[in-house]
Coordinates of C-alpha atoms and ligand atoms in Angstrom, one line a residue:
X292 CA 0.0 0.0 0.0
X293 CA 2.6 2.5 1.0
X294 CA 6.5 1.8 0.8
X295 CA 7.1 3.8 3.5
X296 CA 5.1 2.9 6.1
X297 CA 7.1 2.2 9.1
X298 CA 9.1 5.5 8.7
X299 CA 5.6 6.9 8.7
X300 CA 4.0 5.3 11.6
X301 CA 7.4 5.5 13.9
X302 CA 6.8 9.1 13.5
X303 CA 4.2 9.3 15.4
X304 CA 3.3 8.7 19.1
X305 CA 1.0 5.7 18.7
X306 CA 0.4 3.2 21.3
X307 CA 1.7 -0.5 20.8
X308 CA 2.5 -2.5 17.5
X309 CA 0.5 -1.5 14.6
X310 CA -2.0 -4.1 13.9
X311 CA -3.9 -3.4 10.7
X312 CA -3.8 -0.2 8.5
X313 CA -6.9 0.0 6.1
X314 CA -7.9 2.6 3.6
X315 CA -10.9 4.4 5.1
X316 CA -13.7 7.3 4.4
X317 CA -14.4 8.1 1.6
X318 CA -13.6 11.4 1.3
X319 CA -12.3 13.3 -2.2
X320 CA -9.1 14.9 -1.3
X321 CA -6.8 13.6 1.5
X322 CA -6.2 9.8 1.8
X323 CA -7.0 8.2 4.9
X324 CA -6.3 5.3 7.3
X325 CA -7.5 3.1 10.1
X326 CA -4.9 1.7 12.2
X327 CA -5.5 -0.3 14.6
X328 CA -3.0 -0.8 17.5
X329 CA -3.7 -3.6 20.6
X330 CA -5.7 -1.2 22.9
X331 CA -6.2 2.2 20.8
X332 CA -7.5 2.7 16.9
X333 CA -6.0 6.0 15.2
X334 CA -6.9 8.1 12.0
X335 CA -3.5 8.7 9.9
X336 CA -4.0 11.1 6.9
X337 CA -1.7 12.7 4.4
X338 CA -2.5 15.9 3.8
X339 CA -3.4 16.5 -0.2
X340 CA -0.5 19.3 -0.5
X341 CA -2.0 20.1 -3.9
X342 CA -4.8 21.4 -2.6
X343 CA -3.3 22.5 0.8
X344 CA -0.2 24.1 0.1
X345 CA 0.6 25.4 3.4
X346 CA 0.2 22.2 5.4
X347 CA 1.9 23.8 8.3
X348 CA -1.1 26.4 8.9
X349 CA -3.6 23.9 8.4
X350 CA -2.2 22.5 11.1
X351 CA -2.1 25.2 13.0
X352 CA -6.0 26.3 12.7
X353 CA -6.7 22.3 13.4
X354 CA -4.5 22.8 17.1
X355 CA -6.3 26.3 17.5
X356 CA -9.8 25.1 16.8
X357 CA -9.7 21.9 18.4
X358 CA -7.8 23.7 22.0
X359 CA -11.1 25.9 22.1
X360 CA -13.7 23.5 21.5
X361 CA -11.7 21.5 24.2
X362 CA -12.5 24.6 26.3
X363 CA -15.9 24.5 25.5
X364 CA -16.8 21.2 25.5
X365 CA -15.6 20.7 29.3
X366 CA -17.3 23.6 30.5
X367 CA -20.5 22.3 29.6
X368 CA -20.0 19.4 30.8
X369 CA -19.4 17.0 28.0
X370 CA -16.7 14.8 27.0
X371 CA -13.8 16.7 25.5
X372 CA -12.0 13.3 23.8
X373 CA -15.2 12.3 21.5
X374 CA -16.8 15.3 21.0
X375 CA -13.6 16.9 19.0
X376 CA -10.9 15.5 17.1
X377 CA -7.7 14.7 19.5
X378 CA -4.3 15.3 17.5
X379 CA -1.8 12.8 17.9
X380 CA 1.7 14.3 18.1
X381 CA 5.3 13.0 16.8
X382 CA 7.5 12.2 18.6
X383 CA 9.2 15.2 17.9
X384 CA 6.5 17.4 19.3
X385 CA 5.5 18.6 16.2
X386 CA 1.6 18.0 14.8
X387 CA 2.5 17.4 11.0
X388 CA 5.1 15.3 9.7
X389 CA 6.8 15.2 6.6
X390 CA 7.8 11.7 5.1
X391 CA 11.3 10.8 2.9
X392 CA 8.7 11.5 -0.7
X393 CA 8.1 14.7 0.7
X394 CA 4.3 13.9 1.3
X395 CA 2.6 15.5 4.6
X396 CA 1.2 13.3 7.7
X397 CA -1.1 13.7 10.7
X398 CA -3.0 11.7 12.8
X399 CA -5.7 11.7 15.3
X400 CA -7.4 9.4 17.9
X401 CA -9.8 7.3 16.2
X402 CA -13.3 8.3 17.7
X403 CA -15.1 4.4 18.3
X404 CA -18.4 3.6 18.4
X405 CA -19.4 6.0 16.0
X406 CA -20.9 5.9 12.4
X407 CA -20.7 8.7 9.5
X408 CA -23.1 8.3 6.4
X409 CA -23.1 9.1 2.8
X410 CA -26.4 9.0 2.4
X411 CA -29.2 9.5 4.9
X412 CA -31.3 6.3 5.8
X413 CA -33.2 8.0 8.7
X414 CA -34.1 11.7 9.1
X415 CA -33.3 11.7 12.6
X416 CA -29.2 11.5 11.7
X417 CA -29.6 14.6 9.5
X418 CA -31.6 16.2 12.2
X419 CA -28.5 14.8 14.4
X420 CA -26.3 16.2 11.9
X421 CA -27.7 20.2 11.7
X422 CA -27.6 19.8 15.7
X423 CA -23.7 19.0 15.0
X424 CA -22.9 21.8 12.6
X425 CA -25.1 24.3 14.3
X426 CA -23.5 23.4 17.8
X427 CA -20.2 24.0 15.8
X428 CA -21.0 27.0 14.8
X429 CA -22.1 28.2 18.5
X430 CA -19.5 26.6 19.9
X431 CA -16.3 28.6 17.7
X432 CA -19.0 32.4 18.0
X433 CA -16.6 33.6 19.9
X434 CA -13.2 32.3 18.5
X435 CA -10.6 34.8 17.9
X436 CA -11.6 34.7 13.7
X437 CA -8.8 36.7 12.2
X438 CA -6.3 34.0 14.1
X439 CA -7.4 32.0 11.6
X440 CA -5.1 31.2 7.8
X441 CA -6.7 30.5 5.3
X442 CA -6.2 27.1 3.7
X443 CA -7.5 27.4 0.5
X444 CA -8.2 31.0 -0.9
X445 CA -11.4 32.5 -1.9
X446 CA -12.7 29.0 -1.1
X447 CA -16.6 29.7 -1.2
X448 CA -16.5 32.9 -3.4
X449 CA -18.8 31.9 -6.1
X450 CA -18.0 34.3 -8.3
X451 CA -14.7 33.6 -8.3
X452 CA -15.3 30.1 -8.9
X453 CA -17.9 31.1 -11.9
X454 CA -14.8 33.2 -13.8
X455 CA -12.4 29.8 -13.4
X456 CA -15.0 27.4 -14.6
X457 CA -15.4 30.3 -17.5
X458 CA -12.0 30.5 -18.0
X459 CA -11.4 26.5 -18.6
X460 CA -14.5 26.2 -20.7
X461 CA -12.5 28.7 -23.3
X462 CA -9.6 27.0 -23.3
X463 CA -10.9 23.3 -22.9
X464 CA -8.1 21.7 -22.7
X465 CA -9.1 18.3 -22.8
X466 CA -11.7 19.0 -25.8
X467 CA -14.5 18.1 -23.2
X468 CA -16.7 20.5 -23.4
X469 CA -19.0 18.9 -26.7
X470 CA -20.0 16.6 -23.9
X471 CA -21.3 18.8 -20.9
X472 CA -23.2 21.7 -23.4
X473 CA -26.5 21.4 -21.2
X474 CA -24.4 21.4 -18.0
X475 CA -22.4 24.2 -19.8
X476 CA -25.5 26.2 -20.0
X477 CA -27.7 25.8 -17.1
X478 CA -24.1 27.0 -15.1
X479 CA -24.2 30.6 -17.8
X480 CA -27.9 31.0 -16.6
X481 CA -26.7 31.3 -13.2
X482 CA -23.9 34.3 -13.9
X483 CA -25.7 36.6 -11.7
X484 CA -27.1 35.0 -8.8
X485 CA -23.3 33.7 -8.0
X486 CA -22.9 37.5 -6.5
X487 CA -25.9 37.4 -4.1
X488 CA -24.4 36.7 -1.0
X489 CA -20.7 38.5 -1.7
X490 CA -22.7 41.8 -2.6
X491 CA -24.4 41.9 0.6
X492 CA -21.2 41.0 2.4
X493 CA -20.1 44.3 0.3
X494 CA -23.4 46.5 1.3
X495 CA -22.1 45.2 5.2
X496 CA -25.3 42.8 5.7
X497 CA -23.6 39.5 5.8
X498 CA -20.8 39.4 7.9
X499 CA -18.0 36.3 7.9
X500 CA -18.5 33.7 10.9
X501 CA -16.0 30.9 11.9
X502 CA -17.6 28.0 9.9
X503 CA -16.4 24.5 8.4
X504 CA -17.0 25.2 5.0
X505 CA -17.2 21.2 4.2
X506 CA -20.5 20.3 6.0
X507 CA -21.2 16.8 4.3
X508 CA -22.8 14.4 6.2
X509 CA -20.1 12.2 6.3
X510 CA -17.7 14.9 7.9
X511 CA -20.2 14.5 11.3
X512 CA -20.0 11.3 13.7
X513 CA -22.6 9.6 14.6
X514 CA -22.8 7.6 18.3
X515 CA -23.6 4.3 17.9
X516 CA -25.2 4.0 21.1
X517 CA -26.9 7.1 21.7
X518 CA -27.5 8.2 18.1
X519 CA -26.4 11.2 18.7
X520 CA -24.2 13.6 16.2
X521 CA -20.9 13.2 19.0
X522 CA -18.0 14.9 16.4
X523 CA -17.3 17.5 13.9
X524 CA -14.7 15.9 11.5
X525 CA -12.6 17.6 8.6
X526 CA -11.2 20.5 10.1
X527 CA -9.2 21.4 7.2
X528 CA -11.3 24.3 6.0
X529 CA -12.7 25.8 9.2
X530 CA -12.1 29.9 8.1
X531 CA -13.5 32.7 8.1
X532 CA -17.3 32.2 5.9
X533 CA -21.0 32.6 5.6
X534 CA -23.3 30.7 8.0
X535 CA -25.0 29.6 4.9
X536 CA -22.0 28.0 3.4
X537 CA -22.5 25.5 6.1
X538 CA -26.2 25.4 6.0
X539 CA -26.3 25.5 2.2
X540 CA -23.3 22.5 1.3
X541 CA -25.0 19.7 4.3
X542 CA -28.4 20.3 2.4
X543 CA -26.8 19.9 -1.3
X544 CA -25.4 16.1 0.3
X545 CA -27.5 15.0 2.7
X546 CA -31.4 16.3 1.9
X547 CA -30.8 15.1 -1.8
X548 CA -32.2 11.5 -2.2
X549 CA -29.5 10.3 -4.3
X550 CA -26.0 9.8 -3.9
X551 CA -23.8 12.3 -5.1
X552 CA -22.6 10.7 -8.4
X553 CA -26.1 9.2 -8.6
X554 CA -26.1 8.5 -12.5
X555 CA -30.0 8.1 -13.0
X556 CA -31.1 11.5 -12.3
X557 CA -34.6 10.6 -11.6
X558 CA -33.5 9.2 -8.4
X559 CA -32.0 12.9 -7.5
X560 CA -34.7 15.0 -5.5
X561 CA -34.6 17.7 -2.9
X562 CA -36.3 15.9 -0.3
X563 CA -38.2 18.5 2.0
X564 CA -38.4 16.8 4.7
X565 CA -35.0 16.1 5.4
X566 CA -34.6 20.0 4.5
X567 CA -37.3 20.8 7.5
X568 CA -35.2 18.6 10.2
X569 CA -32.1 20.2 9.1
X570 CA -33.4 23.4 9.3
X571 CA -35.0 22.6 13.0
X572 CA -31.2 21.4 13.7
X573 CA -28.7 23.6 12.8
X574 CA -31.4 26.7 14.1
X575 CA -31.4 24.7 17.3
X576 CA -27.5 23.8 17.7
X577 CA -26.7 27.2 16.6
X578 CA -28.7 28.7 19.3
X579 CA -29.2 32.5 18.4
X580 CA -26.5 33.0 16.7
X581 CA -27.7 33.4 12.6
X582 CA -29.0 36.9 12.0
X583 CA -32.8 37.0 10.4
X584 CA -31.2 37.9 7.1
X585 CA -28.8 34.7 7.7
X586 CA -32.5 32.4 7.9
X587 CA -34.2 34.3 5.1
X588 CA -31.3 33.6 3.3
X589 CA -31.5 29.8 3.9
X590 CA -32.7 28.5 0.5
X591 CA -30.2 30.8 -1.4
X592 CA -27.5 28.8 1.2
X593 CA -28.5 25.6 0.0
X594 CA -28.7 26.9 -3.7
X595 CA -25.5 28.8 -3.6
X596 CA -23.7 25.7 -2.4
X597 CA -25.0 23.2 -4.7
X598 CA -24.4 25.6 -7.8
X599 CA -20.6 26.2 -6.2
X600 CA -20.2 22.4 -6.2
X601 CA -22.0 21.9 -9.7
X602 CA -19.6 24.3 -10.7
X603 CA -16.0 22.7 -9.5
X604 CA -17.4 19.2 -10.7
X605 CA -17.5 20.6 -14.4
X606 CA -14.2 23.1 -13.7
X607 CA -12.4 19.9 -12.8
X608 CA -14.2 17.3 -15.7
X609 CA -13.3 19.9 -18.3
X610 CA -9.8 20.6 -16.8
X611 CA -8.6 17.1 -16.8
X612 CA -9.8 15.8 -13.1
X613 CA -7.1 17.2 -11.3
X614 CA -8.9 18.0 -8.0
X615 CA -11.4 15.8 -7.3
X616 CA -10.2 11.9 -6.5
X617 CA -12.1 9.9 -9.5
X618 CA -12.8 6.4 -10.1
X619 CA -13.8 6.4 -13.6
X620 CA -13.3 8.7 -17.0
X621 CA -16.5 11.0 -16.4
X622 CA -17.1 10.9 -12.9
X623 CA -17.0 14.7 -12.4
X624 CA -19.5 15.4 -15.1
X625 CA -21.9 12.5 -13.3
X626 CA -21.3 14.6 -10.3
X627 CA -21.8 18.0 -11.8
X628 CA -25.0 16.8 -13.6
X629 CA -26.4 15.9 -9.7
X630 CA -25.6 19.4 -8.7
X631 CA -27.4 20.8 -11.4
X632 CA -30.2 18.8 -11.3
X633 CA -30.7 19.6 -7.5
X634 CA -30.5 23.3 -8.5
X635 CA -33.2 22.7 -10.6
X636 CA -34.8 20.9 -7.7
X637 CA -34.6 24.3 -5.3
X638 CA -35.6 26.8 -7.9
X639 CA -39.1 24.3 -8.0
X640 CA -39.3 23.8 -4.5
X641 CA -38.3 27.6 -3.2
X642 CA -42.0 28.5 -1.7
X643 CA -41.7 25.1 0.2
X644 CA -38.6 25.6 1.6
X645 CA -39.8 29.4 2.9
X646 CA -42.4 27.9 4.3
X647 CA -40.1 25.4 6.2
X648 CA -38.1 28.4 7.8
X649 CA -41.1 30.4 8.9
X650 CA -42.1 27.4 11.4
X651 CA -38.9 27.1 12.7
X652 CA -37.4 30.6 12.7
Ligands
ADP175 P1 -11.3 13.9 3.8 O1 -10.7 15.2 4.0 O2 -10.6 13.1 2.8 O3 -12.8 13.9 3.5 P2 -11.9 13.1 6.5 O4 -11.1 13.9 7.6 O5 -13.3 13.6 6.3 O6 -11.1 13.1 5.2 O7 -12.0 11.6 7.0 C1 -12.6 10.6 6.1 C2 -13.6 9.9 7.0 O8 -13.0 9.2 8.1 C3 -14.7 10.7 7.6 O9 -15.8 10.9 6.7 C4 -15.1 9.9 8.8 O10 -16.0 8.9 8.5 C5 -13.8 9.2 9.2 N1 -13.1 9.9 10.3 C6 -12.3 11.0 10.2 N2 -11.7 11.3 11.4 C7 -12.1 10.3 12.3 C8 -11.9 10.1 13.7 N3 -11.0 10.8 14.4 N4 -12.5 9.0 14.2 C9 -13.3 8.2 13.5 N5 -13.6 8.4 12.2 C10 -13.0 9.4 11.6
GN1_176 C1 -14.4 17.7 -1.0 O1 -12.6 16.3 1.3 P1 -14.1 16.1 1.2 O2 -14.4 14.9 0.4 O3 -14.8 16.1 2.5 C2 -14.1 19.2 -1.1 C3 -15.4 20.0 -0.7 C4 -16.5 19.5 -1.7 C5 -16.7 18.0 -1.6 C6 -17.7 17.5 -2.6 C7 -11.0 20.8 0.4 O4 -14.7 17.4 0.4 O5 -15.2 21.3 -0.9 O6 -17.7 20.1 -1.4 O7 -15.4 17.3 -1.8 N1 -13.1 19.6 -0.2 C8 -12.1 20.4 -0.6 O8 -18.1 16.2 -2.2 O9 -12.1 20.9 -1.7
MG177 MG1 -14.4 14.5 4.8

């Protein structure tokens, strides 16, 4: 699997012999493992330095973010070791380490007993999972936000990621854009609402919160016991960002009712009433802290997000899949085309959703 394995793991100050190291998540950017040791299971991940070129400050927001909630967590009483992520160190100290390839480690405690989903299979873990991302949200209100780096630039300005994908369908370098014209064009219809939210943050309505910015449902752990979301995961991206960002990208995943590289599109539907426990969880978790403009703005959240996303698929098809881990030739155009359809989805089902709020709001 990996040559260098034991230089890896003797990095690192993990209990015991390493019994078993297996491939695990299933997320699209870093690459993760399971090891198990005699009394203790850890997460190892390398760090996609592609994407994250400044490994070091990622780390440093991850050992920022995690000390507070710490903080938090124990003074209200909970259990500071399964309701964050717990870094492991190196031996040297140091959070991150980099391997003889040049490729960047780090490692938590593995969080047991818990379960993380690509797919919902009962409302009540999506209602679990708004509790989660709200509570997160509550939870950092206070955190020191310009402490923060930022990982990945102008991560969820739309615009920004409207001129790229513009940019790459001119120069279509891989000649694939014959394949994706109506994806190609239901993205052009959308050139002006990509500014909605980044003019108001210019008018000073919408200001910039500490959020995750990568709330899928399988970045949230569920207890097995108690069924409760226990764990924000995925701290890579925590930065300075709308509320709705993480409102908006946990509907696009989780209240769709098809995977996200669902290739029959029929199957792809906004399903209201996972939308309405979401909504009644993240208002609930977040406790007071979204402005009334932040819960009007809820469906253009959950649009903005799953156009955004719609959007890098299609960048990243027509670029050549350099982002995005694929498993097959057209995998980010199947992805893009879920996006899309799910846009399509909102725009039909925008009165519902309104509705939703007002009985939660
Ligand atoms: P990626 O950035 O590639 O999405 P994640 O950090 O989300 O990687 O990890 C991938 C998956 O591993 C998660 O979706 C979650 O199911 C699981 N996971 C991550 N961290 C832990 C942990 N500390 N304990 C248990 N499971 C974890
Ligand atoms: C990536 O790493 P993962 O799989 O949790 C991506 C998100 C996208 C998501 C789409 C750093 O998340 O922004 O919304 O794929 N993460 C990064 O599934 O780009
Ligand atoms: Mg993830």
């Amino acid at each position: 699997m990996l040559d260098n394995i034991n230089e890896i793991v003797e990095a690192f100050n993990f209990e015991g012999e390493i019994l078993e190291i297996k491939a695990y998540g299933n997320g699209h950017i870093n690459d993760t493992f399971r090891l198990t040791c005699p009394s203790n299971k850890y997460i190892l991940q390398r760090i996609n330095d592609d994407v994250f070129t400044k490994p070091d400050q990622l780390m440093d927001n991850v050992e920022m973010v995690t000390s507070f909630l710490k903080e938090k967590i124990k003074e209200e009483g909970g259990d500071p070791n399964r309701e964050t992520l717990s870094l492991i160190h190196c031996k040297n100290g140091k959070n991150l380490y980099k391997d003889s390839h040049g490729s960047f480690w780090r490692a938590y405690d593995f969080i047991d007993g818990t379960l993380s989903y690509d797919l919902v299979e009962d409302p009540e873990d999506f209602y679990q999972s708004g509790l989660g991302f709200g509570t997160f949200q509550s939870r950092l209100a206070d955190f020191p936000i310009d402490k923060l780096n930022f990982t990945i630039e102008k991560f969820h300005h739309t615009p920004s990621r409207y001129e790229a994908f513009m940019t790459v369908l001119h120069d279509d370098p891989q000649g694939r854009a014959k394949l994706a014209q109506p994806e190609i064009e239901k993205i052009i219809k959308q050139k002006d609402f990509v500014h909605t939210l980044w003019d108001l943050n210019k008018a000073g309505k919408l200001d910039f919160k500490v959020t995750h910015n990568d709330t899928k449902l399988n970045n949230v752990l569920i207890d097995e016991a108690s069924g409760k979301a226990i764990c924000v995961v995925d701290l890579d991206t925590v930065m300075p960002g709308f509320a709705l960002d993480d409102f908006g990208d946990s509907i696009r995943f989780g209240a769709s009712t098809a995977l996200e590289d669902e290739k029959d599109l029929e199957k792809v539907r906004l399903d209201l009433e996972l939308f309405e426990v979401y909504v009644k969880g993240f208002l609930e978790g977040a406790k007071g802290s979204l402005s009334d403009l932040e819960i009007d703005l809820f469906p253009v959240g959950a649009k903005m997000m799953t156009l955004e996303t719609g959007i890098r698929f299609l960048t990243d098809f027509l670029q050549g899949d350099t982002y995005f881990k694929t498993a097959y030739d057209d995998h980010n155009l199947v992805r893009a085309r879920t996006q899309l359809k799910l846009v399509d989805e909102m725009e039909r089902q925008w009165d519902a959703m309104n509705q939703i709020i007002e009985k939660y709001r």
